[in-house]
PDB file of C-alpha atoms in Angstrom:
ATOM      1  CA  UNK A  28       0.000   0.000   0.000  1.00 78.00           C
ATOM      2  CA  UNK A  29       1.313   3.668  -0.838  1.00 77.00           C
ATOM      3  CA  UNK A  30       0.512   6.423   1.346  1.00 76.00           C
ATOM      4  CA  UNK A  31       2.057   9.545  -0.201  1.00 77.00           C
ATOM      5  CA  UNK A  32       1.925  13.367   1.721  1.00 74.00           C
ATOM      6  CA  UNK A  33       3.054  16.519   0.711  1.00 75.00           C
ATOM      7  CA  UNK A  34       4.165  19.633   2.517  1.00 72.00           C
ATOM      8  CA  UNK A  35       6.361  23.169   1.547  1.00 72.00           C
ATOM      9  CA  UNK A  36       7.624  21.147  -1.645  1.00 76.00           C
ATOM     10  CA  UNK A  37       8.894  18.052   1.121  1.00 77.00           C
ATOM     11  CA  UNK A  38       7.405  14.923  -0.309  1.00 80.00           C
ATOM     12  CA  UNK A  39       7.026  11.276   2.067  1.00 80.00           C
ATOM     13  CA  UNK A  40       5.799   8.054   0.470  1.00 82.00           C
ATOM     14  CA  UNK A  41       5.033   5.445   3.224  1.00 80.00           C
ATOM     15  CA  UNK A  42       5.132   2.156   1.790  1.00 83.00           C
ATOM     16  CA  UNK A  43       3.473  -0.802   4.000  1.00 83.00           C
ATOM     17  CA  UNK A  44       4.200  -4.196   2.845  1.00 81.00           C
ATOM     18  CA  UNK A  45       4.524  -2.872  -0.878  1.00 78.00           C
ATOM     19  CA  UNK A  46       4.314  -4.848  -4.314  1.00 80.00           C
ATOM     20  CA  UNK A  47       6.550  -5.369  -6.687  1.00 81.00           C
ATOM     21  CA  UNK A  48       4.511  -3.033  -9.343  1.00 83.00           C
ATOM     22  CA  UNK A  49       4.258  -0.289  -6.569  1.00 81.00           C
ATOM     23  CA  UNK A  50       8.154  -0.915  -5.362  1.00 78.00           C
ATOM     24  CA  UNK A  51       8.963  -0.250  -9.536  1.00 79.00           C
ATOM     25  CA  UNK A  52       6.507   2.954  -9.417  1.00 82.00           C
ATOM     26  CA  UNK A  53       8.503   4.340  -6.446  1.00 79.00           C
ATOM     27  CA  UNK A  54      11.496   3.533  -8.068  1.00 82.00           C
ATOM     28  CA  UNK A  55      10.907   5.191 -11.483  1.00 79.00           C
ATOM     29  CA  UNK A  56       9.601   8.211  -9.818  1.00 79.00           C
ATOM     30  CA  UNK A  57      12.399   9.066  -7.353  1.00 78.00           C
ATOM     31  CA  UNK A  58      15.287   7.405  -9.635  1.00 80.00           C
ATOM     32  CA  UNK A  59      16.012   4.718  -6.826  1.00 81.00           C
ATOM     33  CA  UNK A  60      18.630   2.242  -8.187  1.00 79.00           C
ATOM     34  CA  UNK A  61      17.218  -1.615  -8.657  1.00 79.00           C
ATOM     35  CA  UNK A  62      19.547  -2.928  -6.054  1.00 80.00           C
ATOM     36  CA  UNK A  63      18.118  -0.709  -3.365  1.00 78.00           C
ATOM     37  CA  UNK A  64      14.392  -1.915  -4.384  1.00 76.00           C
ATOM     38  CA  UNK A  65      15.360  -4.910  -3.942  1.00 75.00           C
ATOM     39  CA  UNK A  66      16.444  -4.521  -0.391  1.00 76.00           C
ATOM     40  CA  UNK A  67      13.219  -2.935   0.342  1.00 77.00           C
ATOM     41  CA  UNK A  68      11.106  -5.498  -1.122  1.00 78.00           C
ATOM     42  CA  UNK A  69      12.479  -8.462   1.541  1.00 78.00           C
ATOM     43  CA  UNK A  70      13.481  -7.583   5.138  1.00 79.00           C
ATOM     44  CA  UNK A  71      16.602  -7.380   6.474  1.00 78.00           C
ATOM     45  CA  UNK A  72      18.390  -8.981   9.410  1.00 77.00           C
ATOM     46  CA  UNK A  73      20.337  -5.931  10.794  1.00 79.00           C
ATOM     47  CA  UNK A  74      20.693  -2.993  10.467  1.00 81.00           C
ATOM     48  CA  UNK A  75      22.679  -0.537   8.016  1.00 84.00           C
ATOM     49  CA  UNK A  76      23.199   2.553   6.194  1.00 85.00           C
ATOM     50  CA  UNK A  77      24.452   3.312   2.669  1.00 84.00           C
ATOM     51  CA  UNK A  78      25.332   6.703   1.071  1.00 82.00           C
ATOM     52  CA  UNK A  79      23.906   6.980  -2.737  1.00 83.00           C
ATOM     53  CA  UNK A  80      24.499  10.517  -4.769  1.00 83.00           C
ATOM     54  CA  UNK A  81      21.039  11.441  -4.373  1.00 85.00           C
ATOM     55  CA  UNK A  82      19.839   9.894  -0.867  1.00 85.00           C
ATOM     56  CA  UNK A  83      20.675   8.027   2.049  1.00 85.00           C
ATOM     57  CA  UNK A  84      19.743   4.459   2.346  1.00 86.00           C
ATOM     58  CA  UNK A  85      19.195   3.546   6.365  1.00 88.00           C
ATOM     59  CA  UNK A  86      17.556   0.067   7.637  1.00 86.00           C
ATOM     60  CA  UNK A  87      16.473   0.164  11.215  1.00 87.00           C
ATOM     61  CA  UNK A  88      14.686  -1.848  13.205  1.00 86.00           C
ATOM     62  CA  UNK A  89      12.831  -1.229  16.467  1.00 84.00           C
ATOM     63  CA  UNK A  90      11.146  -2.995  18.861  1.00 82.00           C
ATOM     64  CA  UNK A  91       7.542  -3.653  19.656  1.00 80.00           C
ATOM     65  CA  UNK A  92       5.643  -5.496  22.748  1.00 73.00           C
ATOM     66  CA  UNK A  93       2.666  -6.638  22.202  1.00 64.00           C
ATOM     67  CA  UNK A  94      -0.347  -5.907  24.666  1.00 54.00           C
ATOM     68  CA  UNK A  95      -1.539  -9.351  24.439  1.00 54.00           C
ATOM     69  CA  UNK A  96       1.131 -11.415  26.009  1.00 52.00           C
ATOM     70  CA  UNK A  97       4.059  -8.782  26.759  1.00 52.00           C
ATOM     71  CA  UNK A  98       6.234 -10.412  23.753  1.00 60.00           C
ATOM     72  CA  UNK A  99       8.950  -8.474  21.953  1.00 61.00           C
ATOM     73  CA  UNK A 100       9.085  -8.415  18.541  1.00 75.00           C
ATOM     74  CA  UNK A 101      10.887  -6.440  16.055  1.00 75.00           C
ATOM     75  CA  UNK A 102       9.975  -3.810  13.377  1.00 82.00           C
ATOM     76  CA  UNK A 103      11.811  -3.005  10.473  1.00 83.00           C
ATOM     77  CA  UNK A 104      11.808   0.481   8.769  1.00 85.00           C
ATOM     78  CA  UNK A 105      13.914   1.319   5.413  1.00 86.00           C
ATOM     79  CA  UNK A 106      14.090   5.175   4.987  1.00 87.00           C
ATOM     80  CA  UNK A 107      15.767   6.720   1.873  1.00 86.00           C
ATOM     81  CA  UNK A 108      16.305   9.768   2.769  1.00 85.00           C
ATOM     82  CA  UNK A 109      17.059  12.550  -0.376  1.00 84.00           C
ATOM     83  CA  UNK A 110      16.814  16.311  -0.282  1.00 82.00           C
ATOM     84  CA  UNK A 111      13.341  16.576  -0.945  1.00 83.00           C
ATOM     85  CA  UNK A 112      11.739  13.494  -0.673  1.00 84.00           C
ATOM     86  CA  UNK A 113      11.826  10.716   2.027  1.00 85.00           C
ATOM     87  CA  UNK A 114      10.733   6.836   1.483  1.00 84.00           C
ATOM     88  CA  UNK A 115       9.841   4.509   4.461  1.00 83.00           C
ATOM     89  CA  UNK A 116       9.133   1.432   4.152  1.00 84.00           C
ATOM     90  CA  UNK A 117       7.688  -1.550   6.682  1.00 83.00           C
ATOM     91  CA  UNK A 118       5.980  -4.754   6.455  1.00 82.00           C
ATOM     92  CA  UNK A 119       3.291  -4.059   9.137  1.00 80.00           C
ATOM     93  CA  UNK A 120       1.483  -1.641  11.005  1.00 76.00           C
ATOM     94  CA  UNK A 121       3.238   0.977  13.189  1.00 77.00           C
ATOM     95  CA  UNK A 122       1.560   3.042  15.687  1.00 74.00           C
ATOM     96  CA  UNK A 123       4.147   5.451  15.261  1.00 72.00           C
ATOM     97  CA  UNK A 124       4.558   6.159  11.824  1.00 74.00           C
ATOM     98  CA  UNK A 125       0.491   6.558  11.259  1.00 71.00           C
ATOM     99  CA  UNK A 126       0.421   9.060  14.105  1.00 71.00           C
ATOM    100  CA  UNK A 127       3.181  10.967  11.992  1.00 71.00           C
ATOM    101  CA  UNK A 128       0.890  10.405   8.705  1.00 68.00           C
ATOM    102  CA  UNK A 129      -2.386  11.655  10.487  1.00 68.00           C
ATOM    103  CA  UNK A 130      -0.563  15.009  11.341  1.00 66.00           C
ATOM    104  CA  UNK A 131       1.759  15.418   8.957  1.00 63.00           C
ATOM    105  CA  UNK A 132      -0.136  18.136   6.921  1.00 57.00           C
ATOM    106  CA  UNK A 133      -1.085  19.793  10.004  1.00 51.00           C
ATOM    107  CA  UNK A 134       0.696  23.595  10.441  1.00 50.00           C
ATOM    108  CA  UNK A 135       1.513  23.116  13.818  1.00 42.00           C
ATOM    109  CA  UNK A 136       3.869  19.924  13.735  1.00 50.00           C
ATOM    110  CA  UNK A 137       6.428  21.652  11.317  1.00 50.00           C
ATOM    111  CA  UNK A 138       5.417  25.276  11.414  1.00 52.00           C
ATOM    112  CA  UNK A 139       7.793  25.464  14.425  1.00 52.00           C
ATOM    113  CA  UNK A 140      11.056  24.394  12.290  1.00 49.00           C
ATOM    114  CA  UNK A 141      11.326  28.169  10.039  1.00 44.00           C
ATOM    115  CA  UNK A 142      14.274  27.247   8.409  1.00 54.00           C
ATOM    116  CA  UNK A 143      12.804  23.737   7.360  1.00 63.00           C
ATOM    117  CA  UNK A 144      14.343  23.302   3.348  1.00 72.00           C
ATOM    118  CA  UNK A 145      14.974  19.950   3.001  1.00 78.00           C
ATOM    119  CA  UNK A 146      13.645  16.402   3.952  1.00 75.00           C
ATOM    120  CA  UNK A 147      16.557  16.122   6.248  1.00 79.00           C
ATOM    121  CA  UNK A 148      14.341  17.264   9.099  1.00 81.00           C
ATOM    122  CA  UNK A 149      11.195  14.904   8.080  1.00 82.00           C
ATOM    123  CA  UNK A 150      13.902  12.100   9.198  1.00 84.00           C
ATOM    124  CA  UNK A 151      14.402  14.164  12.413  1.00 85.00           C
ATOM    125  CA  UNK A 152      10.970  14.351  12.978  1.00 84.00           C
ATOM    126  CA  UNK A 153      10.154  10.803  12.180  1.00 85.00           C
ATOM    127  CA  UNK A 154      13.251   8.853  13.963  1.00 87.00           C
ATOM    128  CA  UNK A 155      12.569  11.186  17.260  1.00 87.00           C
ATOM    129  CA  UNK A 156       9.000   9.953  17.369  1.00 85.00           C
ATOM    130  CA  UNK A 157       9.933   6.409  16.932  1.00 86.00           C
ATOM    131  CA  UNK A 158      12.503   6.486  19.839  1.00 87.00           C
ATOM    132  CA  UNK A 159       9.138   8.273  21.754  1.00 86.00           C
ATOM    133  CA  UNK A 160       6.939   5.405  21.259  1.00 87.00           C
ATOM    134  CA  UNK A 161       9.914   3.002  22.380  1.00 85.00           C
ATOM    135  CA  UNK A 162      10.287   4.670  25.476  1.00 86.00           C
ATOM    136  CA  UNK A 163       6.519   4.927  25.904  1.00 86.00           C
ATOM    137  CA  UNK A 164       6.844   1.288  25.802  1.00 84.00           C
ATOM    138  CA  UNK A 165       9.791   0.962  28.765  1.00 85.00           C
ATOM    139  CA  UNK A 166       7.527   3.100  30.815  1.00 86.00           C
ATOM    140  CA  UNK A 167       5.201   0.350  30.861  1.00 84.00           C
ATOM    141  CA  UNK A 168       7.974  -1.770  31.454  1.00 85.00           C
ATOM    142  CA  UNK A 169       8.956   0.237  34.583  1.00 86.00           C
ATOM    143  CA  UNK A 170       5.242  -0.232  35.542  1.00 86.00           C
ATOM    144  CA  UNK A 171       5.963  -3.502  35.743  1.00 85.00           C
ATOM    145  CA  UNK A 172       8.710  -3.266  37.551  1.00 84.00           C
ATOM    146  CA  UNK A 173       7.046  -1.262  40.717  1.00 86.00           C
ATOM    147  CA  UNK A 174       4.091  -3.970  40.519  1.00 84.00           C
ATOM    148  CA  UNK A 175       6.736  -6.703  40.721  1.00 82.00           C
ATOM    149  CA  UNK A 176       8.671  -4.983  43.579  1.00 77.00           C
ATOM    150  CA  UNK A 177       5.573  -4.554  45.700  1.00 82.00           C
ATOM    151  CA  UNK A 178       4.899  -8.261  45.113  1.00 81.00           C
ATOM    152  CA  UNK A 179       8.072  -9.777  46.092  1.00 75.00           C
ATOM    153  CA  UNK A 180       7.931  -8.183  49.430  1.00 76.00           C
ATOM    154  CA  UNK A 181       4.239  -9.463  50.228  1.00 74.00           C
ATOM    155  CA  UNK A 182       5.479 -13.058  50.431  1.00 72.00           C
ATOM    156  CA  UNK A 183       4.354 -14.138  46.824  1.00 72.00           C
ATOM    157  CA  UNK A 184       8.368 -14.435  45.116  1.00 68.00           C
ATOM    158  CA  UNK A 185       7.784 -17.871  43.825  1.00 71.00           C
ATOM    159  CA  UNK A 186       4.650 -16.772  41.273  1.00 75.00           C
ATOM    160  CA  UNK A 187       7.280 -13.282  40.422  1.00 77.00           C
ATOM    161  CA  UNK A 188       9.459 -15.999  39.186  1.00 77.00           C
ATOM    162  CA  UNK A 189       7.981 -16.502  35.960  1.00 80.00           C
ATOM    163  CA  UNK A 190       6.827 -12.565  35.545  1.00 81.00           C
ATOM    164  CA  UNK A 191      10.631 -11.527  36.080  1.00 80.00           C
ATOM    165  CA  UNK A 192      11.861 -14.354  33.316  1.00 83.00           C
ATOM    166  CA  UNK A 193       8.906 -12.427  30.709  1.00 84.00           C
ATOM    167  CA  UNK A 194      10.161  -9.147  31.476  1.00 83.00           C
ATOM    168  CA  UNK A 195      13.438  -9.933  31.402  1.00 84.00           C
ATOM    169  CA  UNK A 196      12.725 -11.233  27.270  1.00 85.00           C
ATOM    170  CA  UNK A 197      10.547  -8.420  26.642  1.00 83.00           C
ATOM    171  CA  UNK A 198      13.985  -6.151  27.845  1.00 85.00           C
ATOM    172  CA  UNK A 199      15.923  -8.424  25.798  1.00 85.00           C
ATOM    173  CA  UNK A 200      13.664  -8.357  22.811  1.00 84.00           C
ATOM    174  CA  UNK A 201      14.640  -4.397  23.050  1.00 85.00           C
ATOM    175  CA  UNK A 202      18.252  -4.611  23.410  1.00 85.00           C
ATOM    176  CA  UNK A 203      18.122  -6.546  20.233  1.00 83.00           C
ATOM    177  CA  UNK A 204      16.193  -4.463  18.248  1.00 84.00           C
ATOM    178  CA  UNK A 205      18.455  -1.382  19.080  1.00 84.00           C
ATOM    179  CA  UNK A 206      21.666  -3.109  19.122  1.00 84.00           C
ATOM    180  CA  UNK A 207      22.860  -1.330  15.920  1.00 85.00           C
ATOM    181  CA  UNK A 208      21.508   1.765  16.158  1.00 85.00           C
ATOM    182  CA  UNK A 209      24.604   3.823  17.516  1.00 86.00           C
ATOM    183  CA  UNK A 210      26.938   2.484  14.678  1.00 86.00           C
ATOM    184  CA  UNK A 211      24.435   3.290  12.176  1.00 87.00           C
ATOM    185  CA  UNK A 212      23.330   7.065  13.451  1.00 86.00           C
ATOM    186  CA  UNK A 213      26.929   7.950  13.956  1.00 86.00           C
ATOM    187  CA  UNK A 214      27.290   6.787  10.304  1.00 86.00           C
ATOM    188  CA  UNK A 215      24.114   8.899   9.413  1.00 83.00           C
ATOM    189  CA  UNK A 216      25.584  12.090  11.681  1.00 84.00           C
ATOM    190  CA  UNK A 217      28.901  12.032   9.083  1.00 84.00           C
ATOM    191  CA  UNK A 218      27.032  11.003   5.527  1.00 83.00           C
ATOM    192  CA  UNK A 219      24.177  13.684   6.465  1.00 82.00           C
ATOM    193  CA  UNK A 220      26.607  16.464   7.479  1.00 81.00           C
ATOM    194  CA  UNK A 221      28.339  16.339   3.815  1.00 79.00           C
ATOM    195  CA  UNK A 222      24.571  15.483   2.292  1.00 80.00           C
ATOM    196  CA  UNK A 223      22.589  18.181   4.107  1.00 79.00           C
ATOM    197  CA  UNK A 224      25.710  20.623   5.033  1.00 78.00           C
ATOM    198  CA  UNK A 225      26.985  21.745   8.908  1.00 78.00           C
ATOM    199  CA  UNK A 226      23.611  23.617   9.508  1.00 79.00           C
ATOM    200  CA  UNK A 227      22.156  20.122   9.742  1.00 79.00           C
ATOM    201  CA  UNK A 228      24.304  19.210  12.478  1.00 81.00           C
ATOM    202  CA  UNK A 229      22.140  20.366  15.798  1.00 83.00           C
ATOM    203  CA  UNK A 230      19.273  18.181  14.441  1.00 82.00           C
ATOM    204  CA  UNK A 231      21.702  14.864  13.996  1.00 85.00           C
ATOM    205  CA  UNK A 232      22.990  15.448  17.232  1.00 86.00           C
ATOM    206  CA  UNK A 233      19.202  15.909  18.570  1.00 87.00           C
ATOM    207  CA  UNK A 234      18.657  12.417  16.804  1.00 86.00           C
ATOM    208  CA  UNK A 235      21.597  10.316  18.462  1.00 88.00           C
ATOM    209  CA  UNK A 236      20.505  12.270  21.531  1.00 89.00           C
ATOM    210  CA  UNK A 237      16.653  10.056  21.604  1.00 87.00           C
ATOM    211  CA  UNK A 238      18.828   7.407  21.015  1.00 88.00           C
ATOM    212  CA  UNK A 239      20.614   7.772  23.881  1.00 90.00           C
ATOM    213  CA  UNK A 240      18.088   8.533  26.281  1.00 89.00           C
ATOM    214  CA  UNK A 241      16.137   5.785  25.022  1.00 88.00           C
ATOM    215  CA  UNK A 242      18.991   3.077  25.567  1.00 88.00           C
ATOM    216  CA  UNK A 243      19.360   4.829  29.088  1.00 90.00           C
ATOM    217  CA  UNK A 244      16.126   3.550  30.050  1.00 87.00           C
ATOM    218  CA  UNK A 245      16.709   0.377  28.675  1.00 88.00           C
ATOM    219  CA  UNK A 246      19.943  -0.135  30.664  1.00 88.00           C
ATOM    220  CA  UNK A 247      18.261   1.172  34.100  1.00 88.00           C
ATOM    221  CA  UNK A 248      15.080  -0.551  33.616  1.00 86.00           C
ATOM    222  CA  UNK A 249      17.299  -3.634  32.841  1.00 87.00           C
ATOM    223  CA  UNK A 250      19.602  -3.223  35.915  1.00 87.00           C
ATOM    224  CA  UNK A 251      16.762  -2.648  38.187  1.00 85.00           C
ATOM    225  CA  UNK A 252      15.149  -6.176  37.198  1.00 84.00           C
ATOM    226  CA  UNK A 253      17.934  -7.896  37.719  1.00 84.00           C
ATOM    227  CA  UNK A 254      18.262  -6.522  41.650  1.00 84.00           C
ATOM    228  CA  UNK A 255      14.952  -7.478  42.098  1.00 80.00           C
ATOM    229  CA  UNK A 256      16.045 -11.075  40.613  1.00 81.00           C
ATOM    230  CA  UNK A 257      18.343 -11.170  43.191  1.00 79.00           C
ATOM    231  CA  UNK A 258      16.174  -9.916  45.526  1.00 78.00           C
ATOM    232  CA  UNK A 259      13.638 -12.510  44.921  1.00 72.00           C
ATOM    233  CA  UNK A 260      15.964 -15.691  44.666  1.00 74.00           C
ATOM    234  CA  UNK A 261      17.434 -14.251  48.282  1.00 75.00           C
ATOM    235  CA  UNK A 262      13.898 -14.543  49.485  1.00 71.00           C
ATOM    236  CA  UNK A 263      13.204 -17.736  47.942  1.00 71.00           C
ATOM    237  CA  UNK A 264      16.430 -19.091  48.831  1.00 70.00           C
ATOM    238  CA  UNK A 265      15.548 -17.851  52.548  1.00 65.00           C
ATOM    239  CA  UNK A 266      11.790 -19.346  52.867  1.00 70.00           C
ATOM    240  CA  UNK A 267      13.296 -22.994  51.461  1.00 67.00           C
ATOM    241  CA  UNK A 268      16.201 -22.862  54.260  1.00 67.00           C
ATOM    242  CA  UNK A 269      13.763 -22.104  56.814  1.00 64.00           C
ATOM    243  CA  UNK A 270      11.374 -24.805  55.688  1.00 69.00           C
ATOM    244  CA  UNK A 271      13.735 -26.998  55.571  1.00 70.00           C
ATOM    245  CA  UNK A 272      15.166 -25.915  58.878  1.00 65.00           C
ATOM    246  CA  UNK A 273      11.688 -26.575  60.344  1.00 67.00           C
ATOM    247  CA  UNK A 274      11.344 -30.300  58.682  1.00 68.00           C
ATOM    248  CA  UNK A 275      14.572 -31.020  59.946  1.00 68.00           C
ATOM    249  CA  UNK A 276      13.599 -30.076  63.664  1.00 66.00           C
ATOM    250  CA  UNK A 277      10.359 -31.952  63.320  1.00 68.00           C
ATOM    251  CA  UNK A 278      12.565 -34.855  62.554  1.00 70.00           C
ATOM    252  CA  UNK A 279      15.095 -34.578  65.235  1.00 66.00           C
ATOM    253  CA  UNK A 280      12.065 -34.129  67.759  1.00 65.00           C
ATOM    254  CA  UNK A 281      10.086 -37.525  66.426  1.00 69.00           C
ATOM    255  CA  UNK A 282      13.136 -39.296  66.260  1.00 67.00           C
ATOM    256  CA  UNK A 283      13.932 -40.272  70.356  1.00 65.00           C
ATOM    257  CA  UNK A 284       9.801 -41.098  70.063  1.00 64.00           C
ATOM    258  CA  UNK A 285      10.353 -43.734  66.772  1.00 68.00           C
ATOM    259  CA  UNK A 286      13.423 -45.098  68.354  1.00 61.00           C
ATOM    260  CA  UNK A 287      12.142 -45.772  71.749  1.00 62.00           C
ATOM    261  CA  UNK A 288       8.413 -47.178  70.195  1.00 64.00           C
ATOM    262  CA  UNK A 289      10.345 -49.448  67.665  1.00 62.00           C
ATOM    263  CA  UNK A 290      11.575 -51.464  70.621  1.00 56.00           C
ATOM    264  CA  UNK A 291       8.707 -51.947  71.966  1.00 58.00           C
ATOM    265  CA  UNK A 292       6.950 -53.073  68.752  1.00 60.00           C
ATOM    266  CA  UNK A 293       9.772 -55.800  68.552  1.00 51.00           C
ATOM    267  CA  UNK A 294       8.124 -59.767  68.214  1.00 50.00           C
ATOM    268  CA  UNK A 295       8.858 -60.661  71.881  1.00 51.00           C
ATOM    269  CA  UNK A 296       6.914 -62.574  74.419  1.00 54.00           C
ATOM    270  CA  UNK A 297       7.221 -59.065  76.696  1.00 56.00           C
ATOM    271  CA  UNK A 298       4.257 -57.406  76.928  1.00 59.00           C
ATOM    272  CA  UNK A 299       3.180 -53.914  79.021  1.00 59.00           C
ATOM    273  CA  UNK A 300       0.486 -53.342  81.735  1.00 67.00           C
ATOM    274  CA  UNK A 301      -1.158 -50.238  81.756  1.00 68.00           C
ATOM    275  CA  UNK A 302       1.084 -48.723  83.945  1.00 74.00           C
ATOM    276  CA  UNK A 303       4.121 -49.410  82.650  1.00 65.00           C
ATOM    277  CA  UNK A 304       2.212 -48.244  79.065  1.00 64.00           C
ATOM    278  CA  UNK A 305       2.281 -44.973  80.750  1.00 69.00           C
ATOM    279  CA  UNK A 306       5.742 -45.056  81.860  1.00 71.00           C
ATOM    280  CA  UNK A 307       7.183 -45.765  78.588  1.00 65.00           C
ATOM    281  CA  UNK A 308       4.934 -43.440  77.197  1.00 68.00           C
ATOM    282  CA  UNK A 309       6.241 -40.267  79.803  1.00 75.00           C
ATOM    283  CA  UNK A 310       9.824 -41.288  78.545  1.00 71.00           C
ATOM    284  CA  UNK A 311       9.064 -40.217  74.661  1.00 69.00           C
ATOM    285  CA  UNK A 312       7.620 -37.451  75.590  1.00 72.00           C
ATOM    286  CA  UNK A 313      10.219 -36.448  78.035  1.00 74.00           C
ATOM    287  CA  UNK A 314      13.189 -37.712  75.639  1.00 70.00           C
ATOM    288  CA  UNK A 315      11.518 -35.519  72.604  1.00 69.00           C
ATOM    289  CA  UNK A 316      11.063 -32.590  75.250  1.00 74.00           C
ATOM    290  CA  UNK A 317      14.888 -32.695  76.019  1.00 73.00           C
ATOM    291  CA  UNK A 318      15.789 -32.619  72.117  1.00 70.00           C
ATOM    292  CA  UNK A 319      13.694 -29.455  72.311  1.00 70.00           C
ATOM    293  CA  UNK A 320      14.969 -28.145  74.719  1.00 73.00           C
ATOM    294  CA  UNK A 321      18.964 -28.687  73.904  1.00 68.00           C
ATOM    295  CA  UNK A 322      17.690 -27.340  70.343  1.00 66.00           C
ATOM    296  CA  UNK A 323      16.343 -24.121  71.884  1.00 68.00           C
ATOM    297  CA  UNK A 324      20.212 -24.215  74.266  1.00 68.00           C
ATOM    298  CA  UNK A 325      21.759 -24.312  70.991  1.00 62.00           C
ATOM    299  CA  UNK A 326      19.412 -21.518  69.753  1.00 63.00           C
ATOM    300  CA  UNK A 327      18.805 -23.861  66.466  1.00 59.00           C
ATOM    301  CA  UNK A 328      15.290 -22.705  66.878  1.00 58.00           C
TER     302      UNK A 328
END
């Protein structure tokens, strides 16, 4: 599908899931070279950034969770970037990029740049609300996060097990998606700089910049679930020692009791009157009181 806006001579075609007769279209209209359709017509596995004569060629990808079952996935956008035109292409739906679209003729999104002149800034403008919706993303993460925190300290760390390993993917899922992303900006600060010229510069700094901050969450929200992994196995690894501690008393206690009744339950012609019942019966309770009581000397209980 082709999605095509206009604004002060700037030009964006949004391509989702394209054809091969709208890929050529594209192609014959803004003089893209058959090697790059190509690349945009299958997705690619990392990504990269190529300088043409005409335009820049960038492939990123970025991540997405789903609301259904908090799964990462990824989401890859080509841009070709020229000096009056800009060309994204994707293979699904992103929230992101349609909120862009919806606005994008709107005064009041662009109005504010005065010395907009090239497509240059559409990119800014684009890649900065792509790193917003990532970290819009995180901050459901961190959500997570305090909910899991509040949990582990109400006694219920054994069902935060699982919830820690899904948030812990979903955080992976994102460090995989952006893993390239600082080679290929700093690639797209120095190709840009000789494409659009020095006054360019504060906006590719502004761009690295959401890339930054974004992987700064990341990082935090990432060291912050894995103290609270440690936090949790502590607690876990506490509440089986004391269990355990508590079987193993039980044990100790019965023991003097099992001992002293095997005897007795030996096949021998002796045989107790009720008295002597009672007697035997004093001396397992006594002999499992004393184990109790050199337990509690010992301050093992």
């Amino acid at each position: 599908m082709i999605s095509k806006y206009t604004y002060k001579g700037l030009t964006w075609v949004d391509l989702e899931s394209p054809t091969e007769e709208e890929l050529v279209h594209v192609m014959e209209e803004f003089s893209i070279p058959v090697l790059v359709g190509e690349e945009m017509h299958t997705r690619s596995f990392q990504s990269k950034i190529d300088l043409y004569p005409t335009f820049i060629y960038l492939i990123l990808h970025f991540p997405q969770m789903s609301h259904k079952d908090g799964k990462g996935t990824e989401q890859e956008i080509d841009f070709i970037v020229g000096n009056k035109f800009i060309i994204t292409t994707h293979y699904e739906f992103i929230d992101s990029l349609h909120e862009v679209s919806k606005t994008f003729e709107v005064d009041a999104i662009l109005e504010k740049r005065m010395d907009i002149d090239h497509a240059g800034f559409l990119f800014f403008h684009l890649i900065k609300t792509l790193y917003v919706h990532s970290r819009y993303q995180l901050n459901d993460v961190n959500l997570l996060l305090r909910d899991i925190e509040k949990k582990i300290f109400e006694g219920t760390e054994s069902t935060m097990v699982a919830t820690i390993s899904n948030i812990n993917r979903t955080l992976l899922d994102f460090r995989q998606a952006l893993r390239f992303h600082k080679e290929v900006l700093s690639s797209f600060e120095m190709a840009a700089k000789q494409f659009f010229g020095e006054k360019f510069g504060y906006y590719l700094s502004a761009i690295i910049s959401e890339y930054n901050k974004t992987q700064a969450i990341l990082d935090s929200h990432k060291e912050i679930l894995d103290d609270l992994r440690d936090t949790n196995d502590s607690l876990l690894a506490s509440k089986t020692s004391e269990t355990m501690k508590v079987l193993t008393i039980i044990t100790f206690i019965t023991m003097p009791i099992m001992v002293i009744s095997s005897v007795f339950m030996m096949n021998t012609d002796f045989t107790l009157t009720i008295p002597e019942f009672y007697i035997v019966l004093a001396c397992m309770i006594a002999a499992s009181l004393l184990t109790f009581i050199y337990f509690k000397f010992k301050k093992w209980l």
